[in-house]
Backbone as JSON Lines, residues from 0, in Angstrom:
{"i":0,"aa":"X","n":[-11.15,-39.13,94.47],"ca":[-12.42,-39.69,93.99],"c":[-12.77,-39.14,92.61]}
{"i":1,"aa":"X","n":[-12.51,-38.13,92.3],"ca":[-13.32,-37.09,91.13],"c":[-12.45,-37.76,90.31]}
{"i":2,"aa":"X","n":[-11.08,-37.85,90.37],"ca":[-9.65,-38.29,89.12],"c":[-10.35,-40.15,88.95]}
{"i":3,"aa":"X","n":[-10.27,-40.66,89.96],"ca":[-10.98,-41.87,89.47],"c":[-12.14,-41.73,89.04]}
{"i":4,"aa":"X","n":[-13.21,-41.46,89.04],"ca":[-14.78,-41.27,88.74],"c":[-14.4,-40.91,86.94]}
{"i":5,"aa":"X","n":[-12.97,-39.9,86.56],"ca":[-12.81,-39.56,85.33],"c":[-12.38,-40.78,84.96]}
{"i":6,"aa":"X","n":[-11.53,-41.57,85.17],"ca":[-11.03,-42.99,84.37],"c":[-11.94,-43.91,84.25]}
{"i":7,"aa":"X","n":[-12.87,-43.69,84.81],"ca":[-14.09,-44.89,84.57],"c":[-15.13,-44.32,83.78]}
{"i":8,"aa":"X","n":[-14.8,-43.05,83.41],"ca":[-15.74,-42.21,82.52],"c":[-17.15,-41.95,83.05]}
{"i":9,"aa":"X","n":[-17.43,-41.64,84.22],"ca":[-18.7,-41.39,85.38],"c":[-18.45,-39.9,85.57]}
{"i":10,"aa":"X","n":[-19.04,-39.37,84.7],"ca":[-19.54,-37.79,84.32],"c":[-20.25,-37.1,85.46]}
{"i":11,"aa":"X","n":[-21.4,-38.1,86.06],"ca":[-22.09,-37.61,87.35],"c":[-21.21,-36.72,88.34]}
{"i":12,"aa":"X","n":[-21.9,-35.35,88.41],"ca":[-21.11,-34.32,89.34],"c":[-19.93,-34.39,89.5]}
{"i":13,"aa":"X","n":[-19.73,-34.11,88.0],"ca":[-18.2,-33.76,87.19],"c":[-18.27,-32.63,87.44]}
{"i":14,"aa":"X","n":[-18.98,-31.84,86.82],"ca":[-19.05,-30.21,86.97],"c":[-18.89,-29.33,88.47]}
{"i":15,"aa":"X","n":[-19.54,-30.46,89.5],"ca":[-19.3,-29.14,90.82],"c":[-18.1,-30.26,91.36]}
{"i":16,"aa":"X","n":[-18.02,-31.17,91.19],"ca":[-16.37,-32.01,91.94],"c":[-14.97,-31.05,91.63]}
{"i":17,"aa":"X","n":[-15.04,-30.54,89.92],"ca":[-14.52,-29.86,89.77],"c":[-14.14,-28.85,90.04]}
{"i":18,"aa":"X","n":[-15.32,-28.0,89.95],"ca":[-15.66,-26.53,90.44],"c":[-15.39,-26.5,92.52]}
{"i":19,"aa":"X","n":[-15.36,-27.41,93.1],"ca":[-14.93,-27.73,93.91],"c":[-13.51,-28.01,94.67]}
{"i":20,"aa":"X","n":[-12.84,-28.54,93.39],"ca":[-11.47,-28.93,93.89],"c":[-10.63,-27.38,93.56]}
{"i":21,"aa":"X","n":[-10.76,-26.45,92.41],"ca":[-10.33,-25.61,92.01],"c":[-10.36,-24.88,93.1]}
{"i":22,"aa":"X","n":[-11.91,-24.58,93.91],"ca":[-11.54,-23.74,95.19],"c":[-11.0,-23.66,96.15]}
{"i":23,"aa":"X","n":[-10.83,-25.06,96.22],"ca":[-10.0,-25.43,97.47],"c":[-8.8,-25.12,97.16]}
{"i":24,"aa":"X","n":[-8.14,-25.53,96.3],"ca":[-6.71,-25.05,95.56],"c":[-6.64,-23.17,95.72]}
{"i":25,"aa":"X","n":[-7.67,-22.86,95.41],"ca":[-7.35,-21.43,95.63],"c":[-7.49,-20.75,97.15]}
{"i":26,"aa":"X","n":[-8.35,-21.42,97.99],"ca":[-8.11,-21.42,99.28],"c":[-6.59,-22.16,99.99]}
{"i":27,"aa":"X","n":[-6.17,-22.47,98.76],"ca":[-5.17,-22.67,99.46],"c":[-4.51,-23.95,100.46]}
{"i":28,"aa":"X","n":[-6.01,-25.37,100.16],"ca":[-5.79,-26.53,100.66],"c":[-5.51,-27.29,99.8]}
{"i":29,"aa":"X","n":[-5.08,-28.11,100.45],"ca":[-4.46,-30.43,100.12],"c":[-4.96,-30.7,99.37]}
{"i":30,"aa":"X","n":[-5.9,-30.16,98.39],"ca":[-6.82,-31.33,98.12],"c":[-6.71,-31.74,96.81]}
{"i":31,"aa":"X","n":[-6.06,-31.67,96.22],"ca":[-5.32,-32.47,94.84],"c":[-4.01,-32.48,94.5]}
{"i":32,"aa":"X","n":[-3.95,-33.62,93.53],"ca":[-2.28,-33.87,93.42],"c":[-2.34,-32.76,91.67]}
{"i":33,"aa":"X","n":[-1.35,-32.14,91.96],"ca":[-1.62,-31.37,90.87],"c":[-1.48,-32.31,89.53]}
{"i":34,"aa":"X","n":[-1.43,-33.39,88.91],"ca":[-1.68,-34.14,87.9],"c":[-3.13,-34.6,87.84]}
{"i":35,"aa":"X","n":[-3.56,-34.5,89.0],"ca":[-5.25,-34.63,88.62],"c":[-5.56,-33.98,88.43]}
{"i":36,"aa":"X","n":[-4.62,-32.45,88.85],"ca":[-5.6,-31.43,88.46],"c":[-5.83,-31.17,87.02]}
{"i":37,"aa":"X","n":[-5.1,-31.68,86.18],"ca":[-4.27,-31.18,84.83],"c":[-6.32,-31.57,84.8]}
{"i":38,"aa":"X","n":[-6.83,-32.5,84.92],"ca":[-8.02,-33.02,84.13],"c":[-9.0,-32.55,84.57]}
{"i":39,"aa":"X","n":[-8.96,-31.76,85.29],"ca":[-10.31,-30.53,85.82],"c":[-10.53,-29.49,85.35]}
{"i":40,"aa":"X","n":[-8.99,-28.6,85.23],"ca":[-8.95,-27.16,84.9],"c":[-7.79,-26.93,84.1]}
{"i":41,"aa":"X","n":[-7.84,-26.29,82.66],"ca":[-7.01,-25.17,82.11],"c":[-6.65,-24.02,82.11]}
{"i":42,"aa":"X","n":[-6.58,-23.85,83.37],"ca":[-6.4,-22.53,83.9],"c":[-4.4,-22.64,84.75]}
{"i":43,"aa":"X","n":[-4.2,-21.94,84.05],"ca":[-2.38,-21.91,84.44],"c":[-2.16,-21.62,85.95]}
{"i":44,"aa":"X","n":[-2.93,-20.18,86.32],"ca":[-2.92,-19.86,87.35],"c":[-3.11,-20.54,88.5]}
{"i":45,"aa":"X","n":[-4.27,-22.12,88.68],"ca":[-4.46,-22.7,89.25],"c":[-3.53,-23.86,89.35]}
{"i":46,"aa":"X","n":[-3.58,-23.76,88.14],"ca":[-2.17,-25.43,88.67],"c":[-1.32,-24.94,88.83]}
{"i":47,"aa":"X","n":[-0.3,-23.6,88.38],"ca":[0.73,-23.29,89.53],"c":[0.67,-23.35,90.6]}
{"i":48,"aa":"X","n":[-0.72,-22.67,91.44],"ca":[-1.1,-22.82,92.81],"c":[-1.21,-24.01,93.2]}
{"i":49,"aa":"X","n":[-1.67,-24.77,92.88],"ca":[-2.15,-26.58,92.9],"c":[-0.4,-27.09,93.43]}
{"i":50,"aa":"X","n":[0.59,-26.78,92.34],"ca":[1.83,-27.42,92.28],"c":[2.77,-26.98,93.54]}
{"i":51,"aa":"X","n":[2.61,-25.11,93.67],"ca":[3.14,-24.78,94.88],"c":[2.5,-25.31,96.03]}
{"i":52,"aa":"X","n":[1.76,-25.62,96.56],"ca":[0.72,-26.12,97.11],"c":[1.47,-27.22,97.85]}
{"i":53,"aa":"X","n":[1.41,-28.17,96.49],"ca":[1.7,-30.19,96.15],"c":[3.59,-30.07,97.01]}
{"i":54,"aa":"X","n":[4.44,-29.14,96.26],"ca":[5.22,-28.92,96.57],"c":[6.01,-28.5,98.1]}
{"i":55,"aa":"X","n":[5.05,-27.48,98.41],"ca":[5.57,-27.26,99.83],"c":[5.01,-28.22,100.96]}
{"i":56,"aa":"X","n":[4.44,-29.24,100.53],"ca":[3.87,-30.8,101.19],"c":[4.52,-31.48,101.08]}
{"i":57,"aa":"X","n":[4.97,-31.88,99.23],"ca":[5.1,-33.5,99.69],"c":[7.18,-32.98,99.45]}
{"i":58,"aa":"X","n":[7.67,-32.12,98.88],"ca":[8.62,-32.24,98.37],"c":[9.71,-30.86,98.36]}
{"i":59,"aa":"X","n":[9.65,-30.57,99.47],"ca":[9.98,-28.77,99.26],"c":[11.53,-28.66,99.57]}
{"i":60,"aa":"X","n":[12.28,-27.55,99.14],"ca":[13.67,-27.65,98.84],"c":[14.3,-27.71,100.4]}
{"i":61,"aa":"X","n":[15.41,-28.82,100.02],"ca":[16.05,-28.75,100.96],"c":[16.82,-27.39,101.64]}
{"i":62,"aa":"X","n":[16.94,-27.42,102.79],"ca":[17.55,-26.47,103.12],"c":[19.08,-26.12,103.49]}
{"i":63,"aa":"X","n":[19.36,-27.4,102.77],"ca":[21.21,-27.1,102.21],"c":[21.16,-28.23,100.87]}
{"i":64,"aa":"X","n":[21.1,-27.1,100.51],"ca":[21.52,-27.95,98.72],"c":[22.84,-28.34,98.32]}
{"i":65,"aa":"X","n":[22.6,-29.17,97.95],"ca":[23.97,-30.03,97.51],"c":[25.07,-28.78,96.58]}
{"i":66,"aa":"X","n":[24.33,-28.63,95.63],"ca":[25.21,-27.75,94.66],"c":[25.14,-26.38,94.89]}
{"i":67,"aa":"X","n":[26.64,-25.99,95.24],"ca":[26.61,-24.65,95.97],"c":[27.03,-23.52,94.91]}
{"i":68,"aa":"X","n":[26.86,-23.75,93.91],"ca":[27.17,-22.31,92.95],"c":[28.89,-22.92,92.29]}
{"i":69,"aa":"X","n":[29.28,-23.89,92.4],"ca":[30.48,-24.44,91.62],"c":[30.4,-24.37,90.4]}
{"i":70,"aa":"X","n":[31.3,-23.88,89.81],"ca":[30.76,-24.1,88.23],"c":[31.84,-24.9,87.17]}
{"i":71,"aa":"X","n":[31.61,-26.26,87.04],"ca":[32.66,-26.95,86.32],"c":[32.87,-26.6,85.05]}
{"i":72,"aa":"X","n":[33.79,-27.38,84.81],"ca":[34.78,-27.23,83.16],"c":[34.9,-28.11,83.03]}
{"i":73,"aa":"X","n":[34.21,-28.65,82.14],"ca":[34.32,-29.71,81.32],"c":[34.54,-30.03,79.89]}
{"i":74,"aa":"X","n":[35.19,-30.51,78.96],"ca":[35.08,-30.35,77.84],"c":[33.74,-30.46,76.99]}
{"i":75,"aa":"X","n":[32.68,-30.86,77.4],"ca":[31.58,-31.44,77.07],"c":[30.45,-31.26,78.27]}
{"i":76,"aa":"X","n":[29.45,-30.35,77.5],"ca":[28.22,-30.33,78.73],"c":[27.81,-31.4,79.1]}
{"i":77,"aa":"X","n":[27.86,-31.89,80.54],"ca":[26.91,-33.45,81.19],"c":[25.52,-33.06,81.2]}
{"i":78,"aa":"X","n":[25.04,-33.87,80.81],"ca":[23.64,-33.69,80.56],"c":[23.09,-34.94,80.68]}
{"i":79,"aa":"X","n":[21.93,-35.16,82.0],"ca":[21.62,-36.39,82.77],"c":[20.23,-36.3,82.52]}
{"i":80,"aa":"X","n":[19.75,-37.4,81.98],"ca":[18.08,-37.7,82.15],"c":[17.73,-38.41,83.29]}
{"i":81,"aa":"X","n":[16.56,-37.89,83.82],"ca":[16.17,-39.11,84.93],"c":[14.61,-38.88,84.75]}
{"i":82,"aa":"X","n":[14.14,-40.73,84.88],"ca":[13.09,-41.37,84.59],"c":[13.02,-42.58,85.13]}
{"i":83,"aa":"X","n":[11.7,-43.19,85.26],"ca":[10.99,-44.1,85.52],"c":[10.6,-44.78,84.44]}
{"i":84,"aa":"X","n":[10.83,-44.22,83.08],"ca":[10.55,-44.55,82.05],"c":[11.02,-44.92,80.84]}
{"i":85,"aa":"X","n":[11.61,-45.53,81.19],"ca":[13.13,-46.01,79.55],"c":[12.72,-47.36,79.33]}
{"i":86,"aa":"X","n":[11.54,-47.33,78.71],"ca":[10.94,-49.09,78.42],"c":[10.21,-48.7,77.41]}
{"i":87,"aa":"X","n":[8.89,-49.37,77.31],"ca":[8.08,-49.09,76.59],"c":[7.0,-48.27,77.52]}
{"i":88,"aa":"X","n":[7.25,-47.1,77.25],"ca":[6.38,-46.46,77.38],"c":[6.27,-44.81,76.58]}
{"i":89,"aa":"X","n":[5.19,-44.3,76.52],"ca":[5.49,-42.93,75.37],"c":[6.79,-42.18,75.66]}
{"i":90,"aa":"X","n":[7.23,-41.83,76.55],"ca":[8.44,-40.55,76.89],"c":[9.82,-41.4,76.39]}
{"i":91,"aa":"X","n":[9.29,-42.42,76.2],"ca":[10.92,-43.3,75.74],"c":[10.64,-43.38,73.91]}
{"i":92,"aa":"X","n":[9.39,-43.57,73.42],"ca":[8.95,-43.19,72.13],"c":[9.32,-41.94,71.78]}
{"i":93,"aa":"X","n":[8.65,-40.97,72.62],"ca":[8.64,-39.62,72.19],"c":[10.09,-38.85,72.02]}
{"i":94,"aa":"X","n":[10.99,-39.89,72.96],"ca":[12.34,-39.09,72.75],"c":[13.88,-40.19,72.42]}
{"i":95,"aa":"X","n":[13.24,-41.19,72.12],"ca":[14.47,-42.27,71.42],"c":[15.49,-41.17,70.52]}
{"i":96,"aa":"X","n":[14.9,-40.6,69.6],"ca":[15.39,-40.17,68.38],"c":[16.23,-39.02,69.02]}
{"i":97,"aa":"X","n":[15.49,-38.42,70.01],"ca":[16.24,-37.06,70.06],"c":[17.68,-37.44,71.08]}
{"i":98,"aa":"X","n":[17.47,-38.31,71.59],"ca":[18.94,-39.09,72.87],"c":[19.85,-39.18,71.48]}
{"i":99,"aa":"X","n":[19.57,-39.76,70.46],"ca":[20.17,-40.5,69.84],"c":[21.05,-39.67,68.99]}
{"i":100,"aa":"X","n":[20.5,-38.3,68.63],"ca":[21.0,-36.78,67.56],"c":[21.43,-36.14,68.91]}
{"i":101,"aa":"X","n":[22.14,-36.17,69.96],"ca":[22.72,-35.45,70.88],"c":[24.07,-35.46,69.95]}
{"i":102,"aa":"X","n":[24.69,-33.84,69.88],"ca":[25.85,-33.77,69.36],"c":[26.94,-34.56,70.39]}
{"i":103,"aa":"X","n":[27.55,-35.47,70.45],"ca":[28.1,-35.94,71.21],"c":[29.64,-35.05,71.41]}
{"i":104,"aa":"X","n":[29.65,-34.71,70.4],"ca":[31.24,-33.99,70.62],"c":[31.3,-32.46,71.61]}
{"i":105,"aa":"X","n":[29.74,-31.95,71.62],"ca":[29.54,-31.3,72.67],"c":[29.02,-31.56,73.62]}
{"i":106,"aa":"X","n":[28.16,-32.52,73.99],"ca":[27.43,-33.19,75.22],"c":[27.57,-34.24,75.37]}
{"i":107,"aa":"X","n":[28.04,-34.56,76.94],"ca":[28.27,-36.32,77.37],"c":[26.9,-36.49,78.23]}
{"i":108,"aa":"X","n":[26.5,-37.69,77.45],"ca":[24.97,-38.07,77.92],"c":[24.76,-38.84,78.79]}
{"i":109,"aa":"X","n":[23.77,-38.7,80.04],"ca":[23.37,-39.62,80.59],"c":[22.06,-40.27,81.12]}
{"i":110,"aa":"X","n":[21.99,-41.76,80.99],"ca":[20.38,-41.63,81.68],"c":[20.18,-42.06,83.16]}
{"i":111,"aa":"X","n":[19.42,-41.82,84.11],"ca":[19.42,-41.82,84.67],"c":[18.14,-42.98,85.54]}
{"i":112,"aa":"X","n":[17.97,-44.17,85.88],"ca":[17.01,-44.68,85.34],"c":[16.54,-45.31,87.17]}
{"i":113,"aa":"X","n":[15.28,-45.14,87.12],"ca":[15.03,-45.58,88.37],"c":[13.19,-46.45,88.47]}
{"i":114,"aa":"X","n":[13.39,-46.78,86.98],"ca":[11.98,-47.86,87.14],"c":[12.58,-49.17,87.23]}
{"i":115,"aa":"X","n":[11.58,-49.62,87.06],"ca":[11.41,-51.56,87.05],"c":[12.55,-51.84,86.05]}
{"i":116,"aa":"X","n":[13.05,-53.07,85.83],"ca":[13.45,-53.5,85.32],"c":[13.12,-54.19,84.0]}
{"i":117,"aa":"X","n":[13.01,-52.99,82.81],"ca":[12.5,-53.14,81.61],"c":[13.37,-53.69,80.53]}
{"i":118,"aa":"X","n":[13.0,-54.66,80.01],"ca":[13.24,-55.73,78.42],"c":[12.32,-54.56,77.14]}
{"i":119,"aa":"X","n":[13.03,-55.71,76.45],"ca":[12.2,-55.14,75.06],"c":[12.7,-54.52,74.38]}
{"i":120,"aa":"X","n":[12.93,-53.86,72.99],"ca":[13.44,-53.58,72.07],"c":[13.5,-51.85,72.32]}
{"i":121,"aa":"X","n":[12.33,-51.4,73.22],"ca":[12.17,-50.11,72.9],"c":[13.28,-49.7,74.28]}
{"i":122,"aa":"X","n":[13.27,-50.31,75.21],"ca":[14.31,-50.19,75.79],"c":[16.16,-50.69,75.94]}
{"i":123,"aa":"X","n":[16.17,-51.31,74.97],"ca":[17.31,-51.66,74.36],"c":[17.82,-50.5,73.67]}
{"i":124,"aa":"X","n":[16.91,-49.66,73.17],"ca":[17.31,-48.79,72.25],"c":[17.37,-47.55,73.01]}
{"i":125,"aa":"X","n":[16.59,-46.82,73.66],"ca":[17.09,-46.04,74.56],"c":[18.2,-46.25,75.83]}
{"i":126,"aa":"X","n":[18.62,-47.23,75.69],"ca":[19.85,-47.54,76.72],"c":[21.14,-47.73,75.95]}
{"i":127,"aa":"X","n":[21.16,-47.66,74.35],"ca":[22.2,-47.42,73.59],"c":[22.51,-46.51,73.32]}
{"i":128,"aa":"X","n":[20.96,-45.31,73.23],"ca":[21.4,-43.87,72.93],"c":[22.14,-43.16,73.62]}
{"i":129,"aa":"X","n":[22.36,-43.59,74.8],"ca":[23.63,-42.78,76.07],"c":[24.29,-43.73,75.77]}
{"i":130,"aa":"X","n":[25.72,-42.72,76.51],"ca":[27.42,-43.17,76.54],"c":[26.9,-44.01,77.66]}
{"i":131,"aa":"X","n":[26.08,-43.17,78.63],"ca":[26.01,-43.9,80.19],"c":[24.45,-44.48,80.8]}
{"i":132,"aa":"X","n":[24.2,-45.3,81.39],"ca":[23.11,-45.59,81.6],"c":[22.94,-45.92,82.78]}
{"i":133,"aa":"X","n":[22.3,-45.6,83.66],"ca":[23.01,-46.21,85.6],"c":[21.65,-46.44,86.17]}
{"i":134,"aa":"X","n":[21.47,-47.46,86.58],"ca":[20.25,-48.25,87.22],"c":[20.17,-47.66,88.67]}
{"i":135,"aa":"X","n":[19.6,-46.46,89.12],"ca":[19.75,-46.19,90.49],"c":[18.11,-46.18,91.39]}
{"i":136,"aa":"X","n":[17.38,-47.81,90.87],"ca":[16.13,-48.12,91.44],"c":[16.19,-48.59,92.68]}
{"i":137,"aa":"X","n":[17.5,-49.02,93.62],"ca":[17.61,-49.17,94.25],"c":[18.14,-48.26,95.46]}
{"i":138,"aa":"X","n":[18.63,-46.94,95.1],"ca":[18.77,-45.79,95.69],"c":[18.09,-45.1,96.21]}
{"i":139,"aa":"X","n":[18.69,-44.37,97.33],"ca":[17.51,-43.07,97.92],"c":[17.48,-41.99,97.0]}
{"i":140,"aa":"X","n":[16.55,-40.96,97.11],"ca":[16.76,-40.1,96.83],"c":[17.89,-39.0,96.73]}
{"i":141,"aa":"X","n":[17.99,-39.13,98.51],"ca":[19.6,-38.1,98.76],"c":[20.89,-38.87,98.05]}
{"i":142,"aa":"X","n":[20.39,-40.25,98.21],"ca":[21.59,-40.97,96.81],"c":[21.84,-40.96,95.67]}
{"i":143,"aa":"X","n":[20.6,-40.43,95.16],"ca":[20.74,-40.28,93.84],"c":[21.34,-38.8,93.29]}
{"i":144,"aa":"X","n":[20.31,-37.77,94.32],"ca":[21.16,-36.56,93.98],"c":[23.04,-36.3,94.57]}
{"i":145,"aa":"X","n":[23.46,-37.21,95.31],"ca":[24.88,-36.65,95.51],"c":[25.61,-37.98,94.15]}
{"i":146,"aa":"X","n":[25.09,-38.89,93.37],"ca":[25.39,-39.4,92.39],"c":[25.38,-38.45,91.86]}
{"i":147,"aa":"X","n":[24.39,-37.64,91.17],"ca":[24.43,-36.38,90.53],"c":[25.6,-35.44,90.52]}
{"i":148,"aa":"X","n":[25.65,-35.15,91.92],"ca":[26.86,-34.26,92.17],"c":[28.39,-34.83,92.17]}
{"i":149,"aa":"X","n":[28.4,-35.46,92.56],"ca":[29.66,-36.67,91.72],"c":[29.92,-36.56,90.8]}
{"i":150,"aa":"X","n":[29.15,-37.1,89.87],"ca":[29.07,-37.14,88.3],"c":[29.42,-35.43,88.1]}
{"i":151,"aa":"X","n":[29.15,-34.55,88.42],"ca":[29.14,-33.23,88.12],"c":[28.3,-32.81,87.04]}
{"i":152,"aa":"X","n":[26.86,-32.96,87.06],"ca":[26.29,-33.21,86.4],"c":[26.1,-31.4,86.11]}
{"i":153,"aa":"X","n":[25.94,-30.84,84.87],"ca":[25.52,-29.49,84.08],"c":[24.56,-29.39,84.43]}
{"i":154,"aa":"X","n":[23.55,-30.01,83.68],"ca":[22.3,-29.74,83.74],"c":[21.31,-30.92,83.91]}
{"i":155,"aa":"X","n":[20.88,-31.04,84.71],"ca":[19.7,-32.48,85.12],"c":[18.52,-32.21,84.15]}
{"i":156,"aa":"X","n":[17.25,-32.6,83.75],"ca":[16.61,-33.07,83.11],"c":[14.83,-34.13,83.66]}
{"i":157,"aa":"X","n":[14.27,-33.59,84.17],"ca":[13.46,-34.56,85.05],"c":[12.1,-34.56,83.75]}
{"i":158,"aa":"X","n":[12.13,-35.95,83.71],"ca":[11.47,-36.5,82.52],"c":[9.53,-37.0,82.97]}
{"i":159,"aa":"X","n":[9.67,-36.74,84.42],"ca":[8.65,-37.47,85.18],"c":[7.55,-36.46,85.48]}
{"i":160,"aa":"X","n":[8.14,-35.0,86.28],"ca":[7.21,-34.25,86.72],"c":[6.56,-35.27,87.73]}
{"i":161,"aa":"X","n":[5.46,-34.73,87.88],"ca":[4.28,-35.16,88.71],"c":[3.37,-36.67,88.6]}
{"i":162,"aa":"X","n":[4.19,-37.58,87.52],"ca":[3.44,-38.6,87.14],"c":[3.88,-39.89,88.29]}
{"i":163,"aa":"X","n":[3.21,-40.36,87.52],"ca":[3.27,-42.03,88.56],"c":[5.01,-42.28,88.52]}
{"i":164,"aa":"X","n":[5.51,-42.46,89.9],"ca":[6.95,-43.24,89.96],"c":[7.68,-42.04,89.67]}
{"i":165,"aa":"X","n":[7.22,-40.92,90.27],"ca":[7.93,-39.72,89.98],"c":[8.84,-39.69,91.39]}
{"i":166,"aa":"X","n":[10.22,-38.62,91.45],"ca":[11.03,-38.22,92.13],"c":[11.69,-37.31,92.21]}
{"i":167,"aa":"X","n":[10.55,-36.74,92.92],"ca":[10.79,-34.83,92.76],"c":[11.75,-34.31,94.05]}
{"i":168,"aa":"X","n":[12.28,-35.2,94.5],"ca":[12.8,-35.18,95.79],"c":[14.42,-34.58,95.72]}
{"i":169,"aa":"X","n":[14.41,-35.75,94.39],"ca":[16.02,-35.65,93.82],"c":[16.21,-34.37,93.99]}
{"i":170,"aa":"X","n":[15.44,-33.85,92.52],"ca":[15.49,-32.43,92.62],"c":[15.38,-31.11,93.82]}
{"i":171,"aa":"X","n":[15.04,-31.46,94.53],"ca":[14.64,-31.03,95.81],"c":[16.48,-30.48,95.91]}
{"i":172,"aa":"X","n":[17.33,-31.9,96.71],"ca":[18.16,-31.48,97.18],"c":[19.08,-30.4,95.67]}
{"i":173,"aa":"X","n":[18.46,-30.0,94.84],"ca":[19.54,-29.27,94.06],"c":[20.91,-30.13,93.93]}
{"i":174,"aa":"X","n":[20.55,-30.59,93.43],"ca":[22.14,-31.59,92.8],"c":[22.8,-31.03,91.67]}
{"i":175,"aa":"X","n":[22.14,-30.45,90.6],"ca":[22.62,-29.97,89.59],"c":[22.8,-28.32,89.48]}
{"i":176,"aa":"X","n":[23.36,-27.86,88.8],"ca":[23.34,-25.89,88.4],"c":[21.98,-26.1,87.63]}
{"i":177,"aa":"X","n":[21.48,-26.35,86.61],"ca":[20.65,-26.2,85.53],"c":[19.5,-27.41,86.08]}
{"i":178,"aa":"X","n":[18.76,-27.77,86.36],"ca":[17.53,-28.3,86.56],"c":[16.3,-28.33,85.39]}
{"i":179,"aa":"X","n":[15.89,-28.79,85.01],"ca":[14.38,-28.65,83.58],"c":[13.36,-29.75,84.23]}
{"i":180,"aa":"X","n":[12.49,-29.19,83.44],"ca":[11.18,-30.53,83.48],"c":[10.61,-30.39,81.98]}
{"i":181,"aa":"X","n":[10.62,-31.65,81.56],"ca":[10.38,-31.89,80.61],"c":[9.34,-33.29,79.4]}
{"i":182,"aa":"X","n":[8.59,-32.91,78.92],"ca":[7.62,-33.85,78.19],"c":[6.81,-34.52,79.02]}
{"i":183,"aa":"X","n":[7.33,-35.48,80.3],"ca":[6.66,-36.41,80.65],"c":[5.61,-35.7,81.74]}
{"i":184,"aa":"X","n":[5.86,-34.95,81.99],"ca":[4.42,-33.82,82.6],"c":[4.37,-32.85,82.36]}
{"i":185,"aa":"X","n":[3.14,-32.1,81.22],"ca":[3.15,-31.09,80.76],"c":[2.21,-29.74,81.84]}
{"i":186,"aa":"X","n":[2.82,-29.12,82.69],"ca":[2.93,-28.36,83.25],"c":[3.48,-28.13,84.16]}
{"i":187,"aa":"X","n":[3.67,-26.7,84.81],"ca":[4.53,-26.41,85.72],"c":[4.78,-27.27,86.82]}
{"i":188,"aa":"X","n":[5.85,-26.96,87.14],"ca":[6.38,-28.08,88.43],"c":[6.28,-27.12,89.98]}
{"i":189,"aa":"X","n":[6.06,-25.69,90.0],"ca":[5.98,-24.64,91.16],"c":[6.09,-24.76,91.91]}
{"i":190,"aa":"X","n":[7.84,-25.72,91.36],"ca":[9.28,-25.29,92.49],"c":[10.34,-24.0,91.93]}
{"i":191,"aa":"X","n":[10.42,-24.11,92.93],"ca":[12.23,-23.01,92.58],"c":[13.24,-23.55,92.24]}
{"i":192,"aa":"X","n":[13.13,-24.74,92.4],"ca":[14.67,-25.85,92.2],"c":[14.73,-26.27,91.09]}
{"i":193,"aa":"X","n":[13.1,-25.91,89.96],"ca":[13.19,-26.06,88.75],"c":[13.32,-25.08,87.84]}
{"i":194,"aa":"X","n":[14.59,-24.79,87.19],"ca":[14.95,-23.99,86.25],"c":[14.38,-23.37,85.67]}
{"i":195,"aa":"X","n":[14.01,-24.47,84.75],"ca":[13.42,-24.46,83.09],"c":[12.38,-25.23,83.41]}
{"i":196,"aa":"X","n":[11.11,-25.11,82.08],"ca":[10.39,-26.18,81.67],"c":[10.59,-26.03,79.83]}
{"i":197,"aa":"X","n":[10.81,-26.86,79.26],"ca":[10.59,-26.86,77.73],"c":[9.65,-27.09,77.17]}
{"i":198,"aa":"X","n":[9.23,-26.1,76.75],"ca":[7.82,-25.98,75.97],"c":[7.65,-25.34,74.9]}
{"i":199,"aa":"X","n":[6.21,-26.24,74.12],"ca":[5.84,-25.17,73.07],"c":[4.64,-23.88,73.91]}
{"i":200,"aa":"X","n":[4.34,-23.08,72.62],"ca":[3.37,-22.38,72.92],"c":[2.33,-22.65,73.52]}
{"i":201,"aa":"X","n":[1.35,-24.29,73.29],"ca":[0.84,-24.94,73.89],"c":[0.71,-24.96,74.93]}
């Protein structure tokens, strides 16, 4: 209620909805998806809690992970994006350019793509910037991560975090050695199955 009441811009008992949901999070209950929380509180401490929270609910690590400590040789680090988002939308703006300056002679690229079925120029162009591009919207989750492990993927890349059409699940089963979260939700993910996050100081 409070995350909608913010998109319609209805300020009315903003202040204790808020001051409300934060406690509950620190008590330790359900009661937000940690992406709503991002719009209540700047407080780190809480949305880690919020995320461990979100995490050991909706998405918590499997308890036999796919990738057991193997460590391939490859001539070229695999390096897999996965998104909901390779159309027009910002995270396909925000990172056209950088798919595109991947040293290729050291990294074989891939995207990993599990939205709608997007046209348009801005997605034409991020589906050229990889060698590889694989439509897996029709996949499970546990399908997508043993695709992963197939592929022998280095290091995975989750472009979504906590947003709409997200699939934190993948990650869940550990498909990859190296795991990140990156741009498309800016804060912690407070799993263990996530590596890295790339960030500025910000």
């Amino acid at each position: 209620l409070a995350h909608s009441k913010m998109h319609c811009c209805d300020w009315r008992m903003h202040k204790q909805e808020s001051e409300h949901l934060v406690a509950e999070v620190r008590n330790g209950k359900r009661s937000v998806a940690p992406f709503a929380l991002l719009g209540v509180t700047d407080s780190a401490p809480d949305q880690l809690l919020c995320a461990r929270i979100w995490v050991g609910d909706k998405c918590r690590a499997s308890p036999a992970p796919i990738w057991k400590g193997k460590r391939y040789r490859h001539d070229r680090i695999r390096l897999a994006y996965l998104s909901a988002d390779f159309g027009d939308h910002a995270v396909s703006y925000l990172l056209a350019g950088l798919f595109e300056r991947h040293d290729r002679s050291r990294f074989e690229t891939m995207a990993i793509s599990f939205g709608a079925d997007a046209a348009g120029e801005m997605h034409a162009r991020v589906k050229g910037a990889f060698e590889r591009f694989i439509d897996v919207r029709d996949k499970s989750d546990f399908e997508i991560a043993n695709l992963l492990s197939g592929l022998e993927i280095d290091i995975a890349v989750d472009l979504m975090g906590f947003t709409v059409h997200s699939r934190t699940k993948i990650f869940a089963f550990r498909p990859a050695p190296i795991q990140v979260n990156y741009l498309g939700y800016p804060g912690t993910m407070g799993a263990d199955y996530i590596d890295y996050i790339l960030a500025d100081r910000f």
